[in-house]
Short mmCIF file of C-alpha atoms in Angstrom, two decimals:
data_model
loop_
_atom_site.label_atom_id
_atom_site.label_comp_id
_atom_site.label_asym_id
_atom_site.label_seq_id
_atom_site.Cartn_x
_atom_site.Cartn_y
_atom_site.Cartn_z
CA UNK A 1 108.51 115.34 181.87
CA UNK A 2 109.49 118.22 181.11
CA UNK A 3 109.82 117.31 177.30
CA UNK A 4 105.81 116.54 177.88
CA UNK A 5 104.87 119.40 179.14
CA UNK A 6 106.57 121.58 176.31
CA UNK A 7 105.10 119.43 174.52
CA UNK A 8 101.99 120.49 176.23
CA UNK A 9 102.78 124.13 175.82
CA UNK A 10 103.60 124.15 172.30
CA UNK A 11 100.60 122.55 171.67
CA UNK A 12 98.26 124.89 173.54
CA UNK A 13 100.67 128.43 171.92
CA UNK A 14 99.86 127.10 168.23
CA UNK A 15 96.90 125.73 169.39
CA UNK A 16 95.18 129.59 170.79
CA UNK A 17 97.80 131.16 167.29
CA UNK A 18 95.84 129.25 164.88
CA UNK A 19 92.69 128.84 166.06
CA UNK A 20 91.78 132.25 168.28
CA UNK A 21 89.95 133.88 165.44
CA UNK A 22 87.93 130.84 164.61
CA UNK A 23 87.08 130.15 167.98
CA UNK A 24 86.12 133.91 168.16
CA UNK A 25 83.93 134.00 165.18
CA UNK A 26 81.85 130.62 165.95
CA UNK A 27 81.42 132.08 169.08
CA UNK A 28 80.51 135.95 168.13
CA UNK A 29 78.08 134.35 165.54
CA UNK A 30 75.75 132.59 168.47
CA UNK A 31 76.39 135.34 170.91
CA UNK A 32 76.58 138.46 168.30
CA UNK A 33 78.31 140.37 171.93
CA UNK A 34 81.83 141.29 170.98
CA UNK A 35 83.00 142.19 174.41
CA UNK A 36 81.07 138.79 175.55
CA UNK A 37 82.41 137.33 173.02
CA UNK A 38 86.22 138.10 173.44
CA UNK A 39 86.18 137.17 177.45
CA UNK A 40 84.40 133.78 175.84
CA UNK A 41 86.85 132.85 173.79
CA UNK A 42 89.89 133.94 176.64
CA UNK A 43 87.55 131.60 178.34
CA UNK A 44 87.71 128.44 176.46
CA UNK A 45 91.87 128.78 175.96
CA UNK A 46 91.42 128.93 179.91
CA UNK A 47 89.88 125.94 179.93
CA UNK A 48 91.81 124.49 177.64
CA UNK A 49 94.72 124.77 180.42
CA UNK A 50 93.36 122.27 183.06
CA UNK A 51 93.70 119.59 180.30
CA UNK A 52 96.76 119.78 179.00
CA UNK A 53 98.10 116.49 180.05
CA UNK A 54 95.77 114.89 177.52
CA UNK A 55 96.20 117.21 174.24
CA UNK A 56 97.53 115.91 170.98
CA UNK A 57 97.90 118.24 168.23
CA UNK A 58 95.61 116.17 165.69
CA UNK A 59 92.63 116.14 168.37
CA UNK A 60 92.78 119.81 169.96
CA UNK A 61 90.63 121.70 166.96
CA UNK A 62 88.08 119.67 167.52
CA UNK A 63 87.97 119.83 171.73
CA UNK A 64 88.46 123.29 170.90
CA UNK A 65 85.03 123.71 169.41
CA UNK A 66 83.88 121.58 172.46
CA UNK A 67 84.74 123.58 175.19
CA UNK A 68 83.97 126.56 172.89
CA UNK A 69 80.35 125.26 172.39
CA UNK A 70 79.69 124.03 175.82
CA UNK A 71 80.75 127.37 176.92
CA UNK A 72 78.10 129.26 174.34
CA UNK A 73 75.92 127.11 176.19
CA UNK A 74 76.47 127.67 180.00
CA UNK A 75 76.40 131.83 178.85
CA UNK A 76 73.19 131.14 176.94
CA UNK A 77 71.65 129.36 179.36
CA UNK A 78 72.77 131.88 182.12
CA UNK A 79 71.40 134.74 179.63
CA UNK A 80 67.35 133.24 179.74
CA UNK A 81 67.56 132.61 183.19
CA UNK A 82 69.16 136.39 184.14
CA UNK A 83 66.44 137.58 181.64
CA UNK A 84 63.46 135.51 183.94
CA UNK A 85 64.74 136.49 186.83
CA UNK A 86 64.15 139.65 185.70
CA UNK A 87 61.01 139.58 184.62
CA UNK A 88 59.93 137.98 187.98
CA UNK A 89 60.89 140.66 189.76
CA UNK A 90 59.27 142.98 187.70
CA UNK A 91 56.54 141.84 187.21
CA UNK A 92 56.24 140.64 191.13
CA UNK A 93 58.12 143.86 193.07
CA UNK A 94 56.73 146.52 195.14
CA UNK A 95 56.33 149.50 193.56
CA UNK A 96 56.04 151.65 196.85
CA UNK A 97 59.39 152.82 197.63
CA UNK A 98 61.38 153.23 200.53
CA UNK A 99 63.69 156.24 200.14
CA UNK A 100 65.61 156.27 203.56
CA UNK A 101 66.02 152.26 203.25
CA UNK A 102 67.00 152.18 200.33
CA UNK A 103 69.60 154.82 200.58
CA UNK A 104 71.75 152.72 203.48
CA UNK A 105 71.39 149.48 201.22
CA UNK A 106 73.59 151.84 199.28
CA UNK A 107 76.18 152.74 201.23
CA UNK A 108 75.84 149.48 202.19
CA UNK A 109 76.68 148.31 198.51
CA UNK A 110 79.60 151.16 198.50
CA UNK A 111 81.17 150.64 201.70
CA UNK A 112 81.15 146.44 200.62
CA UNK A 113 82.73 147.59 197.37
CA UNK A 114 85.30 149.58 198.65
CA UNK A 115 86.32 146.97 202.07
CA UNK A 116 86.55 144.44 198.49
CA UNK A 117 88.21 146.92 196.58
CA UNK A 118 90.75 147.61 199.01
CA UNK A 119 92.50 143.14 199.12
CA UNK A 120 92.59 144.29 194.82
CA UNK A 121 96.40 144.25 194.08
CA UNK A 122 97.14 147.90 193.92
CA UNK A 123 97.82 147.64 189.65
CA UNK A 124 93.58 146.39 189.28
CA UNK A 125 93.27 148.33 192.24
CA UNK A 126 94.37 151.83 190.74
CA UNK A 127 92.83 150.88 187.46
CA UNK A 128 89.28 149.40 188.21
CA UNK A 129 89.09 153.40 190.27
CA UNK A 130 89.95 155.25 187.12
CA UNK A 131 87.66 153.21 184.75
CA UNK A 132 84.67 152.73 188.10
CA UNK A 133 85.26 156.26 189.81
CA UNK A 134 86.13 158.83 187.18
CA UNK A 135 84.17 157.11 184.25
CA UNK A 136 87.87 156.58 182.31
CA UNK A 137 88.44 154.51 179.58
CA UNK A 138 90.99 151.58 178.95
CA UNK A 139 92.44 153.29 176.87
CA UNK A 140 92.78 156.88 178.28
CA UNK A 141 93.43 154.80 181.48
CA UNK A 142 96.85 152.99 179.00
CA UNK A 143 97.45 156.02 178.40
CA UNK A 144 98.12 157.59 182.16
CA UNK A 145 99.92 154.51 183.48
CA UNK A 146 101.43 153.83 181.07
CA UNK A 147 100.41 150.75 180.21
CA UNK A 148 99.22 148.61 177.27
CA UNK A 149 95.23 148.43 176.33
CA UNK A 150 95.14 144.87 176.50
CA UNK A 151 97.04 144.78 180.37
CA UNK A 152 93.89 148.00 181.34
CA UNK A 153 91.36 145.66 179.87
CA UNK A 154 92.64 142.58 181.58
CA UNK A 155 92.40 144.30 184.93
CA UNK A 156 89.33 145.20 184.82
CA UNK A 157 88.04 142.22 183.59
CA UNK A 158 89.69 140.67 186.27
CA UNK A 159 88.21 142.96 188.50
CA UNK A 160 84.66 142.86 187.81
CA UNK A 161 84.50 139.29 187.95
CA UNK A 162 86.18 139.52 191.52
CA UNK A 163 84.04 142.24 192.50
CA UNK A 164 80.88 140.43 190.69
CA UNK A 165 82.23 137.20 192.43
CA UNK A 166 82.23 139.10 196.34
CA UNK A 167 78.48 140.73 195.53
CA UNK A 168 77.41 137.03 194.71
CA UNK A 169 78.12 135.46 198.08
CA UNK A 170 77.10 138.63 199.48
CA UNK A 171 73.56 138.49 198.39
#
């Protein structure tokens, strides 16, 4: 069993080293947003981990491209659905505003964000706070906290994703 796990881990490690740039280029070509493509490429390899019991060195390349194609398809589907919803909301939204109600909702959202932020691990909370409330870039945060830029970006990615998921549940 231990050798099967080691073999799977070796296949995943080698495939990441060998195919990361190829998969990134494949996804970037299809969605043209570099940062989104990097996130989706990461998702491809994370999803590959779910299938590590089925991996074989001769089929992993094709498996990666199948996963990448499915992830890109899902992304594009969500993108256009979001555009459709935004268009609908824009067309049928009420043109008058109630400033008091908007302030109450904004305050509620801010309080909810702070509550969710309180549940984050300490380092992720600090990175998220520096970026969100002080407007610092990943590079600036990395210098301040003496972390690698990639670590800071990873914390931001995970923090934003967790925040989005919590807000989706709230709304």
